[in-house]
Amino acid sequence: MALASVAKVVLGSLAFGVFWVLAVFPSVPFMPIGRTAGALLSAVLMIVFHVISPDDAYASVDLPILGLLFATMVVGSYLKNAGMFKHLGTLLAWRSQGGRDLLCRVCVVTALASALFTNDTCCVVLTEFVLELAAERNLPAKPFLLALASSANIGSSATPIGNPQNLVIAFNSKIPFPKFLLGILPAMLAGMAVNMVMLLCMYWKDLDGSSSPIDVDGKRMEAVEEGAGAHAGVEPSPKLQLGSTNGGSGYMSPLMTENISTKHPWFMQCTEERRKLFLKSFAYIVTVGMVIAYMVGLNMSWTAITTAIALVVVDFRDAEPCLKTVSYSLLVFFSGMFITVSGFNKTGLPAAIWNFMAPYSKVNSVGGISVLSIIILLLSNLASNVPTVLLMGGEVASAAALISPAAVVRSWLLLAWVSTVAGNLSLLGSAANLIVCEQARRATRNAYDLTFWQHIVFGVPSTLIVTAIGIPLIGKINI
């Protein structure tokens, strides 16, 4: 794509610069309007500056991605209300044998859960509980908070629904869910193990604490879940918040309850315990069915929407409380970002930069993959990972298509792996990092302030080593 006129390039770059500044620094003194309003402002500037037409702006908004995000939030709310994350917390504490064993559990459970329930959701629910477990064993909070945030990012790389950038990649690349999962799973498992070993080596002496297991009851975990929302965000009534430079999701609050008299007569004849058991069982069953539908290649967006509406209907409640758990600000952010990135692409500047780098970034050589990975890693921390994927995805895939069809798939998976793990580089690299930091700082008990420098001391070596170890494993399993 040729460069547009000088005026279009300058104005388009200016609009994109506004988006970048407000995405990375949402509370800048000269315009403290936040990320969501910043994305919308940038989109409007693209249209006002005639970088993109109104019709093209509307066409650039990816409705399937927005639909999947919306439905995932609704399903996540029902799963949380069904006690899914309470069980994850109980699994962490069950017969734990000391600090090192607990750290390994945090890494494994968080990574696997993040692949299915998104990294941000797991961080929201588990942060305060992990703080409680560490405090009761007289263990320092820092290694467990680092384990939680870094493992959530690594684990989320394995599936299209693990994080927003993977979602974008899955829709743009048309890679089926099973192929995506198997293509990145070996790298994810290896990365999770290496990250865990690095944490153990770095904090081995600090993890000497009480080895006696603790008795974890459901009530305490429920209290931690309910308290997480009140202390993690700015608003007193929690919703899924936009938490970082990657436009990631934030957290979900449990559904509001209604009087049993509003239910269908069939429910009125049941005991409260049986009704709750039925609703919880149904939530788990349809969620498993949703994942199976993904695996067999059904449309991801409509599968998630169907699952969400099935949960709403069977719940026999007014859907308004459920819909209040949806972060509409996140959907607006994505809409504004789609328009902004599309406008910036029309300036021809991203294509010109890529044309310069393309000869050195071929995915059929070790040197090319190394250069490409460094570019993705740097851009993901400078411009955030979702815009990086939107800007680079098409160009990288087009260059790989000149090599072979298999190279195209591997280039998309490589982009997913590196852009996701890049979030571990610094505290500002991903939503999961910021959520863990804020949750820990605002915790009602055992609060801990995880600083930028504390994170980067572990984040830089972990990111570089995990990324390098995972790259050779990308796409090794083909179906």
mmCIF file of C-alpha atoms in Angstrom, residues 19 23-24 35 119-120 153 156 162-165 168 241-250 330 333-334 337 380 383-388 419-420 423 428-435:
data_model
loop_
_atom_site.group_PDB
_atom_site.id
_atom_site.type_symbol
_atom_site.label_atom_id
_atom_site.label_comp_id
_atom_site.label_asym_id
_atom_site.label_seq_id
_atom_site.Cartn_x
_atom_site.Cartn_y
_atom_site.Cartn_z
ATOM 1 C CA PHE A 19 -5.069 7.029 21.047
ATOM 2 C CA ALA A 23 -4.231 4.140 26.168
ATOM 3 C CA VAL A 24 -0.867 4.043 27.900
ATOM 4 C CA ARG A 35 -8.838 4.936 27.738
ATOM 5 C CA ASN A 119 -6.559 -13.899 32.319
ATOM 6 C CA ASP A 120 -8.151 -10.764 33.765
ATOM 7 C CA ASN A 153 -0.717 -14.005 30.755
ATOM 8 C CA SER A 156 -4.180 -17.099 28.230
ATOM 9 C CA GLY A 162 -7.901 -16.338 26.705
ATOM 10 C CA ASN A 163 -7.357 -12.645 25.940
ATOM 11 C CA PRO A 164 -8.546 -9.946 23.494
ATOM 12 C CA GLN A 165 -5.569 -10.064 21.116
ATOM 13 C CA VAL A 168 -8.688 -10.711 17.123
ATOM 14 C CA GLN A 241 -13.308 -2.667 33.718
ATOM 15 C CA LEU A 242 -10.807 -1.793 31.049
ATOM 16 C CA GLY A 243 -7.606 -2.284 32.961
ATOM 17 C CA SER A 244 -4.496 -1.675 30.885
ATOM 18 C CA THR A 245 -2.710 -0.869 27.718
ATOM 19 C CA ASN A 246 -3.905 -3.951 25.980
ATOM 20 C CA GLY A 247 -7.593 -3.175 26.226
ATOM 21 C CA GLY A 248 -8.054 -6.292 28.232
ATOM 22 C CA SER A 249 -11.061 -6.990 30.274
ATOM 23 C CA GLY A 250 -11.300 -6.363 33.981
ATOM 24 C CA LEU A 330 -14.870 -2.110 27.017
ATOM 25 C CA PHE A 333 -13.106 0.996 23.583
ATOM 26 C CA PHE A 334 -12.796 -1.827 21.066
ATOM 27 C CA MET A 337 -9.816 1.173 18.502
ATOM 28 C CA SER A 380 3.237 -4.643 22.299
ATOM 29 C CA ALA A 383 1.503 0.638 21.570
ATOM 30 C CA SER A 384 -0.166 -2.223 23.527
ATOM 31 C CA ASN A 385 -0.738 -5.710 22.201
ATOM 32 C CA VAL A 386 -4.222 -5.451 20.659
ATOM 33 C CA PRO A 387 -3.326 -2.484 18.388
ATOM 34 C CA THR A 388 -0.055 -4.252 17.543
ATOM 35 C CA SER A 419 2.224 -10.377 21.869
ATOM 36 C CA THR A 420 0.689 -12.157 24.874
ATOM 37 C CA GLY A 423 2.607 -8.415 28.624
ATOM 38 C CA LEU A 428 2.083 -1.668 32.339
ATOM 39 C CA GLY A 429 2.289 -4.465 29.780
ATOM 40 C CA SER A 430 -1.090 -6.097 30.365
ATOM 41 C CA ALA A 431 -4.407 -5.781 32.124
ATOM 42 C CA ALA A 432 -3.650 -8.805 34.289
ATOM 43 C CA ASN A 433 -0.579 -7.097 35.769
ATOM 44 C CA LEU A 434 -2.449 -3.920 36.633
ATOM 45 C CA ILE A 435 -5.421 -5.792 38.044
#
